[in-house]
Coordinates of C-alpha atoms in Angstrom, one line a residue:
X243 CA 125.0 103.2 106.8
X244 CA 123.1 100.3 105.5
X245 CA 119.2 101.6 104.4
X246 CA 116.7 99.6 102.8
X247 CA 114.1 101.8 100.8
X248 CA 110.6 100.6 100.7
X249 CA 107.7 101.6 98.6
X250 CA 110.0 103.0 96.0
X251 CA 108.7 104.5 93.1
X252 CA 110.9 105.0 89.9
X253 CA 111.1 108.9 90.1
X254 CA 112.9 108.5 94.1
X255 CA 114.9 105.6 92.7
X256 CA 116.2 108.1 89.7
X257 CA 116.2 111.0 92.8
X258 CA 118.1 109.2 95.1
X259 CA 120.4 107.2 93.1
X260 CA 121.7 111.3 91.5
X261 CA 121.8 112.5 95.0
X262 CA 122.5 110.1 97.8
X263 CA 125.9 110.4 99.1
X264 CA 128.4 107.3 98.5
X265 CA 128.7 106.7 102.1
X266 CA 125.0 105.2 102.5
X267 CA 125.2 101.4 101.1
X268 CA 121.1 101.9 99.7
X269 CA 118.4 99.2 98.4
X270 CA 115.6 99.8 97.2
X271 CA 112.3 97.9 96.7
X272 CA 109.0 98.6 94.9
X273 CA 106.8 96.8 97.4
X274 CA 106.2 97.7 100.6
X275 CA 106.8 96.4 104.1
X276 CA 105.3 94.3 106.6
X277 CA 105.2 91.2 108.5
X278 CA 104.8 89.2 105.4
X279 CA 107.1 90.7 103.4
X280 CA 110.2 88.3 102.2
X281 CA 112.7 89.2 103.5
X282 CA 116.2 88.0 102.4
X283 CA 119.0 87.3 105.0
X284 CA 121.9 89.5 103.7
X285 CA 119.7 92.5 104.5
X286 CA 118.6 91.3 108.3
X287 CA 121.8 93.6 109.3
X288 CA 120.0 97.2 108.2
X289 CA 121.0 100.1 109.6
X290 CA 117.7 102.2 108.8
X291 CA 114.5 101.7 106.6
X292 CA 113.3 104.2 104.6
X293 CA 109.3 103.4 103.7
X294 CA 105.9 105.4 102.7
X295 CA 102.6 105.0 104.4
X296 CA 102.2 101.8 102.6
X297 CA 104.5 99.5 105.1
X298 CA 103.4 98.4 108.2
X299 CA 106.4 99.2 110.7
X300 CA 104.7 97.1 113.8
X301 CA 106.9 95.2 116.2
X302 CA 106.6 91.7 114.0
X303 CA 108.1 93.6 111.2
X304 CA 111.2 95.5 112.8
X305 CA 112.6 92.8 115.2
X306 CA 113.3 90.7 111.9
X307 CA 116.3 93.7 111.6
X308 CA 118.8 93.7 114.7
X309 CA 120.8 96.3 114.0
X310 CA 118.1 98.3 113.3
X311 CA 118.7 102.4 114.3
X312 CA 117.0 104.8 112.0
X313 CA 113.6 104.9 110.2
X314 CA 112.9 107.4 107.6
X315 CA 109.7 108.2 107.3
X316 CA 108.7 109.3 103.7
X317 CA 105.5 110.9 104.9
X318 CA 103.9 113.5 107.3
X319 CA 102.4 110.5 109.3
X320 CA 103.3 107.8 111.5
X321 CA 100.2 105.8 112.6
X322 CA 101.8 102.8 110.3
X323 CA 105.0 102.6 113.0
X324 CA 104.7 101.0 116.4
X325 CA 106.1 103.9 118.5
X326 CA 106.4 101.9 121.4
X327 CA 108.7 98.9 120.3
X328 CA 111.0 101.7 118.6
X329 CA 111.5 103.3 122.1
X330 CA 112.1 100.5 123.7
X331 CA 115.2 99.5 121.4
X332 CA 115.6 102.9 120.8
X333 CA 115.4 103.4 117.0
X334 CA 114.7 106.5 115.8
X335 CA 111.9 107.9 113.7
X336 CA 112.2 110.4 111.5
X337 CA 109.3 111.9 109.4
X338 CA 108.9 114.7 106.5
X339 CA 106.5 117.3 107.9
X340 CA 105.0 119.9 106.0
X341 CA 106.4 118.5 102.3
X342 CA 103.2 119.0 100.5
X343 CA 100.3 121.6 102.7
X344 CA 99.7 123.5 99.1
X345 CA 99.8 120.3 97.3
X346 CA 97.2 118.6 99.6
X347 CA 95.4 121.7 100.4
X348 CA 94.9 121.9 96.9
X349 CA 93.9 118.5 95.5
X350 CA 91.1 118.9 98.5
X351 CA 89.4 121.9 97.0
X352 CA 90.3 119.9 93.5
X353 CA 87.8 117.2 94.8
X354 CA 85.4 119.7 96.4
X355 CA 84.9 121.7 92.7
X356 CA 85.0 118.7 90.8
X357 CA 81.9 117.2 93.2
X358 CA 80.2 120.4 93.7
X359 CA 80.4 121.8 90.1
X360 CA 79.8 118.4 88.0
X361 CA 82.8 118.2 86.3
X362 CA 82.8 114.2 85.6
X363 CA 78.8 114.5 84.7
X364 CA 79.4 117.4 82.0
X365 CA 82.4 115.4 80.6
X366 CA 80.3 112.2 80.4
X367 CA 77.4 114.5 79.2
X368 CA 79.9 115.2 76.4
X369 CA 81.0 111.8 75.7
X370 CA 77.6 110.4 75.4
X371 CA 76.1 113.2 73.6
X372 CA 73.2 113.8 76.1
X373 CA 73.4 116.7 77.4
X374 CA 70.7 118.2 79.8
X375 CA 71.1 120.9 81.6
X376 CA 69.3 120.5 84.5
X377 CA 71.0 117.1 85.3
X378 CA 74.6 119.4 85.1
X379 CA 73.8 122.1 87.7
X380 CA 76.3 122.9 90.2
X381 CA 76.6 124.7 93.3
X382 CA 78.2 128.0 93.7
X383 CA 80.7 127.6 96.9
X384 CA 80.6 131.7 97.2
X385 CA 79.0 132.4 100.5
X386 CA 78.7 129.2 101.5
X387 CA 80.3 127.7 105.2
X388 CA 82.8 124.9 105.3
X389 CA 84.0 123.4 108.4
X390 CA 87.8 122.5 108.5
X391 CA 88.4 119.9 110.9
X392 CA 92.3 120.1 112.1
X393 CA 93.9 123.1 111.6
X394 CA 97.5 122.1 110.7
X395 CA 99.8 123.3 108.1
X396 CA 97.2 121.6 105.8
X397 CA 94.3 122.4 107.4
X398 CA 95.3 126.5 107.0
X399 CA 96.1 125.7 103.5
X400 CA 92.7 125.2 103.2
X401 CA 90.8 128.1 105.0
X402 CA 93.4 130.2 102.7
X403 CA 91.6 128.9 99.6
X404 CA 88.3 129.1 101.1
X405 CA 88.6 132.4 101.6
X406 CA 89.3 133.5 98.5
X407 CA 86.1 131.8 96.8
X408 CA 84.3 134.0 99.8
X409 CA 83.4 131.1 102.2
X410 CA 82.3 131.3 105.5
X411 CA 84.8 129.4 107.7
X412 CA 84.1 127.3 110.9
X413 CA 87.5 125.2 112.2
X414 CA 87.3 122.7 114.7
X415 CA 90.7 121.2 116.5
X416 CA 91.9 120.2 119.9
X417 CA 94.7 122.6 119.8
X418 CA 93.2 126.4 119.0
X419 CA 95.7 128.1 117.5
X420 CA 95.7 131.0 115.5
X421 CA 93.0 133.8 114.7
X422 CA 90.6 131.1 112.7
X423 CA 87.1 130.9 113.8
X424 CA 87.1 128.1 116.0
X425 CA 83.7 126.0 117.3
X426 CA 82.8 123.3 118.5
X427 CA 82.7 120.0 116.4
X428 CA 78.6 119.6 116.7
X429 CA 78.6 123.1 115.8
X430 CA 80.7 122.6 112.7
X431 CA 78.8 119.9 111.9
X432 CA 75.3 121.2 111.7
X433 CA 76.6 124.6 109.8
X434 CA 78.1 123.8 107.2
X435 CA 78.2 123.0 103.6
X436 CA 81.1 121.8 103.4
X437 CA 83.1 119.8 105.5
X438 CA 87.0 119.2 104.4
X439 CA 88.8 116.7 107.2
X440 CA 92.6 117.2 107.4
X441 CA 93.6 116.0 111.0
X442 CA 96.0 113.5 111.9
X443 CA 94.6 109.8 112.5
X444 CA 95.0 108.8 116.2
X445 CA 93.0 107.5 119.0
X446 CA 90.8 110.6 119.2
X447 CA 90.1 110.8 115.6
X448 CA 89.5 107.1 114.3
X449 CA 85.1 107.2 113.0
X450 CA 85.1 110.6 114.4
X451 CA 83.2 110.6 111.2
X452 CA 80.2 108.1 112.3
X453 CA 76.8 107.3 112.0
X454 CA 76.1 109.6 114.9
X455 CA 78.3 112.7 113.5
X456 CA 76.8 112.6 110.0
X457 CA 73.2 112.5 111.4
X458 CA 73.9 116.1 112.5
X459 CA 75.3 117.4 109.4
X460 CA 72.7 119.3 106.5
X461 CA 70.8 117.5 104.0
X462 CA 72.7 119.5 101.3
X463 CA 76.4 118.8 103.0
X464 CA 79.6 117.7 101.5
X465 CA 82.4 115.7 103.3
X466 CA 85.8 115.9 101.6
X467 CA 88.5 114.0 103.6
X468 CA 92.2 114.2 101.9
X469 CA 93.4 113.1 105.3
X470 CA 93.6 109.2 106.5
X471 CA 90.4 106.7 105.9
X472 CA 89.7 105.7 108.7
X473 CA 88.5 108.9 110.4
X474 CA 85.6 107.9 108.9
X475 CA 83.1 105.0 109.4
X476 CA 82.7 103.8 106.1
X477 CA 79.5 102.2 106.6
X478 CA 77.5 104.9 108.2
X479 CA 79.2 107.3 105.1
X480 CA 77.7 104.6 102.9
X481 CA 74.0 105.0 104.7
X482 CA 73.9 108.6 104.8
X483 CA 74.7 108.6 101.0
X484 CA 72.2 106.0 99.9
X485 CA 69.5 107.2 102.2
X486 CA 70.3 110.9 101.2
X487 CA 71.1 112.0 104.5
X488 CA 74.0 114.2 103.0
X489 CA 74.4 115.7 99.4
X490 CA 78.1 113.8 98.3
X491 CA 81.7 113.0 99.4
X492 CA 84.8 113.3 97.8
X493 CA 87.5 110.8 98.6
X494 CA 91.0 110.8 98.6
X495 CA 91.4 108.1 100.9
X496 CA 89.3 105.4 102.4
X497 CA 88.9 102.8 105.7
X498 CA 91.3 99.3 104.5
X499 CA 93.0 100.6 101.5
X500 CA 95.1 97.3 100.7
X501 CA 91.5 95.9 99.6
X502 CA 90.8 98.7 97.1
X503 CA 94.6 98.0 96.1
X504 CA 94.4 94.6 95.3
X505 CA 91.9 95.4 92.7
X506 CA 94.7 97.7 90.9
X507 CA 96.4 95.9 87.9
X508 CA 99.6 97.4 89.0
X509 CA 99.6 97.2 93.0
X510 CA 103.1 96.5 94.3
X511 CA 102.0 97.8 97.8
X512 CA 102.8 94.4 99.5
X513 CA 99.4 94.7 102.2
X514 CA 98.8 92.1 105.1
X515 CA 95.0 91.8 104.1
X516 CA 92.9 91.7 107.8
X517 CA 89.5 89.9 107.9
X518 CA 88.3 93.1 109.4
X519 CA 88.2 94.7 106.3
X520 CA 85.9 93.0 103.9
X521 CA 82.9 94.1 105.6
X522 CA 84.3 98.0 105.6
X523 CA 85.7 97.6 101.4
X524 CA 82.3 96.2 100.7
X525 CA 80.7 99.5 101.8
X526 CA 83.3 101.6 99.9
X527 CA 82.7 99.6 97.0
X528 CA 78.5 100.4 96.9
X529 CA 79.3 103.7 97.3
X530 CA 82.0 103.4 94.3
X531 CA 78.1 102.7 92.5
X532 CA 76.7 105.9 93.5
X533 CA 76.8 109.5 91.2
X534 CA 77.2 111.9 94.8
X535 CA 80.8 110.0 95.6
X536 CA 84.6 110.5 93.9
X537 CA 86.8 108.0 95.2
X538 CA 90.8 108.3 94.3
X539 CA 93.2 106.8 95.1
X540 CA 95.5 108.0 97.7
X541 CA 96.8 110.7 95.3
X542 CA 96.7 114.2 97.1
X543 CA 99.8 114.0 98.5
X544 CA 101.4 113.1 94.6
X545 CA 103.1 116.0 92.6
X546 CA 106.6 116.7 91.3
X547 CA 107.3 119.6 93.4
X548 CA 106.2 117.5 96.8
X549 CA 107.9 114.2 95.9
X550 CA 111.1 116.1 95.2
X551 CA 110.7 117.6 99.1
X552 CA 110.0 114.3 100.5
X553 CA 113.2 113.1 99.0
X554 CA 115.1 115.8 100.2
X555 CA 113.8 116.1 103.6
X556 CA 115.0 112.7 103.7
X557 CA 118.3 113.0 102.9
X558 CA 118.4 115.8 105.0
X559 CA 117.4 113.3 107.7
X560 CA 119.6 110.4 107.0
X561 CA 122.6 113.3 106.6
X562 CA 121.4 114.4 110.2
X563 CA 121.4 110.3 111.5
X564 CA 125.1 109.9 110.0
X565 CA 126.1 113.5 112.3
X566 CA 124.4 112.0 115.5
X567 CA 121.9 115.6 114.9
X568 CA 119.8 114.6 117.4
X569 CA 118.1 118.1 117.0
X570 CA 117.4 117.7 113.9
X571 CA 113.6 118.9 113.7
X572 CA 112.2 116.2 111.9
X573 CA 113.0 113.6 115.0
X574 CA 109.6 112.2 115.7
X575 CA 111.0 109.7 118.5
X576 CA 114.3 109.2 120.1

């Protein structure tokens, strides 16, 4: 099997290179993939891709590769892949569900304490030498309500935490599974304090965030979205912070990230840059200005113990490809 690896960062290249099997004929590539990516001619004949978030797997894209029958998702997520066009020249989609709940879970409530308690303040206050008290006051989260919006494998992660600060827990999702307190969304929105997002991105959920969702939230709330960027509507995010509608927002991703990359010294992600953008980037980049908002950049997902189950969820599914597995759990799309 002939795989082209995209989005390859030199801890996979080391990890796959020990532990790939010598019957897959790999290449690998730090950029990532899209319609106007170069694309040389001896590797038009692929059997599989192998790519992160990053690429842009949309019909342009994957009819440059005939022979194409596999795609190896490294990621929980698979907005970034036109669905369609695979099933209709039946390749199929594999993805690595579930690789990193505590590690995302975590890096949420990371952002929350780190907003909510003043970290970056008191460590400027100590770099400057001014410190003042009242301009370093947190907020205790004990007793206080966060809303969870999508109650996944993440999403649980997260009430789990919450609960042992003491927080009240409201949960909103489309699917109500489990014992968690489940409400309505307007009901989650006007009660609580905090508000961490962690559903998928998808029709349903694109600016579920919006002008007309934050307007119902508290004066004193905090979003927290370690999920995808564009559940929220930058713009109206960027209003309710500058007109103090809401108290902060701690970012781990945001709307059009191939703008914020571009600004990196070292971005290899290889983005097709959309007009549609600039006005959404020049929001995020106001709010980059203001003291209530932590922006990073994409990194929730990024620890050793994660990457190294990525990687091995993915040669689990290339192994199960090669065995025609088509059970194989992590099938997203036959």
């Amino acid at each position: 099997m002939k795989i082209l690896f995209y989005d390859t960062k030199k801890f996979e290249l080391d990890y796959l290179l020990e532990k790939i099997g010598s019957n897959i004929e790999s290449y690998f590539f730090k950029n990532s993939l899209n319609s106007k990516t170069y694309i040389d001619e001896k590797y038009h004949d692929a059997d599989a891709i192998s790519a992160f978030v990053f690429s842009k797997l949309d019909e342009e894209t994957l009819a440059k590769f005939k022979n194409l029958k596999f795609i190896f998702l490294r990621s929980v997520g698979y907005s970034n892949v036109d669905l369609n066009y695979c099933k209709k020249r039946n390749i199929n989609v594999f993805n690595t569900p579930n690789y990193g709940n505590s590690t995302v879970a975590e890096y949420a409530f990371s952002l929350l304490l780190t907003l909510s308690k003043k970290i970056i303040e008191a460590r400027d206050a100590i770099f400057v030498g001014e410190i003042e008290q009242e301009n370093l006051r947190g907020i205790e989260l004990y007793s206080k309500t966060i809303g969870v919006i999508g109650v996944g494998a993440i999403g649980r992660k997260v009430i789990n935490i919450a609960h042992g600060f003491g927080m009240e827990v409201l949960a909103y999702d489309i699917n109500k599974n489990g014992a968690y307190n489940f409400v309505e969304l307007d009901e989650l929105l006007k009660k609580s304090d905090f508000i961490s997002i962690n559903c998928p991105l998808n029709d349903k959920t694109r600016n579920l965030i919006d002008k007309i969702a934050i307007s119902k939230m508290k004066k004193n709330a905090i979003i927290i979205n370690s999920a995808r960027g564009e559940i929220i509507d930058s713009e109206a995010l960027y209003w309710a912070l500058a007109e103090n509608k809401i108290k902060g927002a701690a970012l781990d991703v945001i709307e059009c990230e191939e703008y914020m990359c571009q600004n990196w010294k070292k971005c290899c992600k290889n983005f097709e840059l959309k007009n549609t953008c600039l006005k959404k980037f020049f929001f995020i980049q106001k709010m980059l200005q203001l003291p209530n908002v932590i922006i990073t950049p994409h990194n929730a997902y990024n620890t050793t113990e994660a990457g190294k189950r990525i990687l091995d969820m993915t040669l689990s599914n290339i192994q199960s490809a090669i065995n025609f597995n088509y059970s194989a759990k992590n099938l997203v799309l036959i």
